[in-house]
Amino acid sequence: MDIFSERIIDLRIEHGYSQEEIAKKLNVSASGYGYYEQGRNEPSLETLYKIADFFQVSIDYLLGKIDSPQHTAYYSISDNLNLNEDEINAIERMKELGLLEKIGENPKVNVERLSRIWGFLENELGIDEK
């Protein structure tokens, strides 16, 4: 059974619905929905959106690309700033350590300093980005 099938079965059971109830909410036949759970058929893109919306999870979660149901691949901070999960985690850690507050005192200067320090670590000490 593929990850999509497993996830929709788990979500349906977790929320206490029968296959028939989910099918009705998605406006598909009960057998059609049952085929999704059996891995015998795949939903249309429209139905995939409906399933994600109904269970309040991301499509990435349903398809097995991520393991967190509430995750979205990118968080839109503003029109020209999108952050992925790793970047959000890095910012959260920097906040925990008090670095964001320090950088925020003079962002233009302090970000440049941080960039130079990072460059030094990469170039002089052989620390790569991975």
XYZ file of N, CA and C in Angstrom:
390
model
N 0.855 -1.182 0.000
C 0.000 0.000 0.000
C 0.900 1.244 0.000
N 0.555 2.219 -0.794
C 1.402 3.406 -0.866
C 1.082 4.388 0.261
N 1.943 5.366 0.397
C 1.844 6.320 1.505
C 0.536 7.108 1.461
N 0.083 7.471 0.248
C -1.172 8.215 0.135
C -2.320 7.414 0.732
N -2.418 6.146 0.348
C -3.476 5.279 0.870
C -3.399 5.171 2.391
N -2.206 4.935 2.890
C -2.023 4.819 4.341
C -2.442 6.092 5.068
N -2.050 7.227 4.505
C -2.351 8.497 5.176
C -3.845 8.790 5.200
N -4.540 8.536 4.089
C -5.979 8.850 4.118
C -6.744 7.861 5.001
N -6.284 6.619 5.066
C -6.906 5.665 5.993
C -6.704 6.147 7.426
N -5.461 6.490 7.774
C -5.156 6.954 9.132
C -5.959 8.203 9.484
N -6.025 9.161 8.558
C -6.766 10.392 8.818
C -8.259 10.124 8.998
N -8.801 9.279 8.153
C -10.234 8.947 8.262
C -10.539 8.310 9.607
N -9.724 7.344 10.004
C -9.934 6.655 11.281
C -9.725 7.623 12.443
N -8.660 8.406 12.369
C -8.359 9.371 13.422
C -9.514 10.347 13.640
N -10.189 10.723 12.568
C -11.302 11.672 12.667
C -12.655 10.980 12.859
N -12.656 9.661 12.865
C -13.864 8.906 13.171
C -14.898 8.849 12.063
N -14.462 8.850 10.827
C -15.392 8.789 9.697
C -15.366 7.418 9.035
N -16.483 7.062 8.429
C -16.525 5.872 7.585
C -16.117 6.286 6.172
N -15.819 5.289 5.344
C -15.504 5.586 3.947
C -16.674 6.281 3.269
N -17.875 5.831 3.580
C -19.066 6.418 2.960
C -19.226 7.889 3.324
N -18.963 8.226 4.583
C -19.081 9.619 5.013
C -18.073 10.516 4.300
N -16.838 10.045 4.181
C -15.809 10.823 3.489
C -16.191 10.978 2.020
N -16.616 9.884 1.401
C -16.999 9.929 -0.016
C -18.087 10.973 -0.241
N -19.058 11.003 0.639
C -20.157 11.964 0.512
C -19.646 13.396 0.624
N -18.756 13.632 1.582
C -18.200 14.979 1.777
C -17.355 15.415 0.579
N -16.717 14.445 -0.086
C -15.866 14.754 -1.238
C -16.634 14.737 -2.551
N -17.895 14.322 -2.472
C -18.739 14.227 -3.655
C -18.187 13.202 -4.663
N -17.755 12.055 -4.127
C -17.330 10.928 -4.955
C -18.097 9.693 -4.475
N -18.100 8.657 -5.266
C -18.798 7.432 -4.858
C -18.030 6.750 -3.727
N -18.748 5.981 -2.945
C -18.112 5.249 -1.840
C -17.083 4.267 -2.387
N -17.409 3.603 -3.487
C -16.444 2.658 -4.058
C -15.234 3.401 -4.622
N -15.470 4.572 -5.195
C -14.358 5.388 -5.705
C -13.407 5.780 -4.592
N -13.977 6.212 -3.465
C -13.125 6.565 -2.330
C -12.414 5.320 -1.794
N -13.130 4.210 -1.737
C -12.528 2.958 -1.280
C -11.329 2.567 -2.138
N -11.419 2.830 -3.433
C -10.295 2.553 -4.327
C -9.082 3.419 -3.991
N -9.313 4.648 -3.543
C -8.186 5.502 -3.126
C -7.464 4.839 -1.958
N -8.253 4.369 -0.988
C -7.652 3.747 0.195
C -6.955 2.428 -0.140
N -7.447 1.733 -1.137
C -6.839 0.465 -1.545
C -5.641 0.671 -2.468
N -5.446 1.892 -2.926
C -4.360 2.171 -3.843
C -4.657 1.729 -5.268
N -5.909 1.441 -5.557
C -6.309 0.976 -6.887
C -6.623 2.121 -7.839
N -6.788 3.318 -7.287
C -7.113 4.477 -8.096
C -6.538 5.713 -7.411
N -6.285 6.748 -8.195
C -5.784 8.003 -7.644
C -6.835 9.095 -7.853
N -6.963 9.981 -6.895
C -7.959 11.044 -7.042
C -7.509 12.080 -8.071
N -8.484 12.779 -8.604
C -8.157 13.907 -9.477
C -7.491 14.978 -8.632
N -6.887 15.932 -9.288
C -6.254 17.035 -8.569
C -7.280 17.778 -7.730
N -8.446 17.996 -8.275
C -9.516 18.682 -7.541
C -9.899 17.909 -6.281
N -10.027 16.596 -6.403
C -10.385 15.777 -5.246
C -9.243 15.736 -4.236
N -8.012 15.724 -4.711
C -6.862 15.767 -3.808
C -6.891 17.036 -2.966
N -7.197 18.167 -3.590
C -7.341 19.431 -2.851
C -8.456 19.331 -1.815
N -9.557 18.715 -2.197
C -10.688 18.568 -1.273
C -10.303 17.716 -0.064
N -9.573 16.626 -0.318
C -9.148 15.745 0.779
C -8.239 16.513 1.736
N -7.257 17.220 1.188
C -6.334 17.993 2.027
C -7.087 19.046 2.827
N -8.013 19.728 2.181
C -8.799 20.763 2.857
C -9.691 20.157 3.937
N -10.324 19.042 3.621
C -11.221 18.399 4.581
C -10.489 18.002 5.855
N -9.314 17.386 5.698
C -8.558 16.930 6.863
C -7.614 17.997 7.418
N -7.564 19.162 6.764
C -6.698 20.258 7.188
C -5.235 19.832 7.249
N -4.788 19.190 6.167
C -3.389 18.784 6.022
C -2.897 19.285 4.672
N -1.591 19.268 4.488
C -1.046 19.699 3.204
C -1.066 18.545 2.209
N -1.096 18.892 0.943
C -1.013 17.882 -0.111
C 0.337 17.183 -0.039
N 1.393 17.913 0.303
C 2.710 17.297 0.463
C 2.667 16.181 1.500
N 1.919 16.391 2.570
C 1.774 15.354 3.596
C 1.039 14.143 3.027
N -0.068 14.388 2.336
C -0.838 13.279 1.769
C 0.000 12.444 0.807
N 0.868 13.106 0.060
C 1.664 12.405 -0.944
C 2.971 11.839 -0.392
N 3.234 12.072 0.897
C 4.416 11.494 1.528
C 5.696 12.281 1.341
N 5.586 13.524 0.863
C 6.794 14.335 0.673
C 7.317 14.874 2.001
N 6.413 15.063 2.955
C 6.778 15.525 4.287
C 6.043 14.680 5.316
N 6.498 14.713 6.548
C 5.890 13.892 7.587
C 5.009 14.667 8.551
N 4.993 15.974 8.440
C 4.184 16.791 9.337
C 2.887 17.201 8.643
N 1.735 16.794 9.186
C 0.467 17.095 8.513
C 0.180 18.581 8.345
N 0.623 19.395 9.278
C 0.287 20.809 9.242
C 1.307 21.655 8.497
N 2.278 21.013 7.942
C 3.351 21.724 7.274
C 2.953 22.171 5.878
N 3.420 23.336 5.507
C 3.369 23.729 4.109
C 4.813 23.846 3.652
N 5.062 23.594 2.404
C 6.428 23.562 1.899
C 7.141 24.886 2.109
N 6.441 25.982 1.916
C 7.017 27.302 2.114
C 6.055 28.170 2.886
N 6.609 29.000 3.732
C 5.818 29.972 4.458
C 6.023 31.316 3.790
N 4.950 31.949 3.438
C 5.055 33.248 2.798
C 5.083 34.312 3.892
N 6.205 35.002 3.992
C 6.370 36.056 4.984
C 5.885 37.376 4.401
N 6.208 37.593 3.158
C 5.737 38.763 2.420
C 5.701 38.372 0.947
N 5.337 39.303 0.090
C 5.243 38.987 -1.334
C 6.555 38.478 -1.920
N 7.678 38.915 -1.375
C 8.958 38.508 -1.956
C 9.846 37.747 -0.967
N 9.253 37.169 0.075
C 10.034 36.383 1.027
C 9.270 35.117 1.393
N 9.768 33.995 0.920
C 9.218 32.680 1.251
C 10.304 31.866 1.918
N 9.954 31.182 3.010
C 10.922 30.382 3.750
C 10.466 28.936 3.793
N 11.425 28.012 3.635
C 11.076 26.600 3.773
C 11.217 26.182 5.233
N 10.900 24.935 5.517
C 10.899 24.458 6.898
C 12.273 24.558 7.555
N 13.337 24.217 6.824
C 14.681 24.297 7.389
C 15.049 25.747 7.742
N 14.656 26.676 6.879
C 14.947 28.088 7.143
C 14.161 28.585 8.349
N 12.911 28.163 8.465
C 12.104 28.523 9.640
C 12.756 27.969 10.902
N 13.202 26.703 10.848
C 13.858 26.086 12.010
C 15.129 26.840 12.390
N 15.898 27.287 11.390
C 17.120 28.042 11.661
C 16.787 29.366 12.347
N 15.768 30.028 11.865
C 15.363 31.304 12.477
C 14.880 31.081 13.906
N 14.113 30.027 14.130
C 13.643 29.727 15.488
C 14.820 29.486 16.428
N 15.830 28.752 15.941
C 17.013 28.472 16.772
C 17.789 29.751 17.055
N 17.912 30.605 16.024
C 18.604 31.880 16.220
C 17.869 32.735 17.250
N 16.560 32.677 17.243
C 15.777 33.425 18.224
C 16.017 32.880 19.630
N 16.022 31.550 19.752
C 16.274 30.918 21.051
C 17.620 31.349 21.626
N 18.606 31.488 20.763
C 19.953 31.851 21.194
C 20.151 33.359 21.369
N 19.112 34.131 21.065
C 19.211 35.579 21.197
C 19.891 36.265 20.027
N 20.211 35.506 18.982
C 20.910 36.088 17.842
C 20.023 37.021 17.021
N 18.764 36.702 16.874
C 17.882 37.564 16.084
C 17.775 38.953 16.693
N 17.681 39.001 17.996
C 17.601 40.302 18.671
C 18.876 41.114 18.426
N 20.021 40.439 18.531
C 21.292 41.138 18.307
C 21.423 41.600 16.863
N 21.075 40.728 15.919
C 21.140 41.105 14.503
C 20.164 42.234 14.214
N 19.002 42.180 14.845
C 17.966 43.184 14.627
C 18.308 44.568 15.146
N 19.304 44.682 16.016
C 19.692 45.994 16.531
C 20.247 46.886 15.426
N 20.921 46.298 14.457
C 21.442 47.028 13.297
C 21.526 46.027 12.148
N 20.362 45.673 11.557
C 20.314 44.550 10.625
C 21.274 44.654 9.445
N 21.367 45.799 8.825
C 22.213 45.918 7.637
C 23.667 45.598 7.968
N 24.184 46.185 9.009
C 25.573 45.981 9.411
C 25.781 44.574 9.959
N 24.881 44.135 10.829
C 25.072 42.843 11.489
C 24.911 41.652 10.541
N 24.042 41.755 9.563
C 23.908 40.676 8.583
C 25.172 40.601 7.730
N 25.735 41.756 7.373
C 26.998 41.763 6.618
C 28.116 41.123 7.433
N 28.188 41.451 8.718
C 29.200 40.852 9.599
C 29.029 39.330 9.646
N 27.795 38.898 9.833
C 27.504 37.471 9.904
C 27.886 36.776 8.595
N 27.629 37.412 7.475
C 27.988 36.859 6.174
C 29.510 36.710 6.041
N 30.257 37.721 6.494
C 31.724 37.641 6.442
C 32.245 36.524 7.338
N 31.659 36.382 8.509
C 32.069 35.316 9.433
C 31.789 33.954 8.811
N 30.637 33.821 8.204
C 30.283 32.545 7.565
C 31.258 32.246 6.425
N 31.572 33.243 5.641
C 32.548 33.072 4.562
C 33.894 32.632 5.091
N 34.324 33.220 6.202
C 35.583 32.822 6.833
C 35.534 31.351 7.235
N 34.451 30.939 7.871
C 34.327 29.547 8.297
C 34.403 28.589 7.109
N 33.748 28.961 6.026
C 33.756 28.106 4.834
C 35.134 28.067 4.173
N 35.731 29.240 3.992
C 36.988 29.328 3.247
C 38.217 28.927 4.052
N 38.351 29.441 5.234
C 39.561 29.237 6.023
C 39.566 27.942 6.833
N 38.400 27.538 7.274
C 38.339 26.347 8.126
C 37.801 25.120 7.390
N 37.429 25.308 6.129
C 36.971 24.170 5.332
C 35.606 23.660 5.707
N 34.790 24.496 6.320
C 33.432 24.099 6.681
C 32.547 24.385 5.470
N 31.917 23.332 4.948
C 31.043 23.564 3.800
C 29.602 23.766 4.256
N 28.739 24.010 3.301
C 27.337 24.343 3.610
C 26.535 23.159 4.080
N 27.007 21.936 3.938
C 26.208 20.760 4.303
C 26.502 20.326 5.659
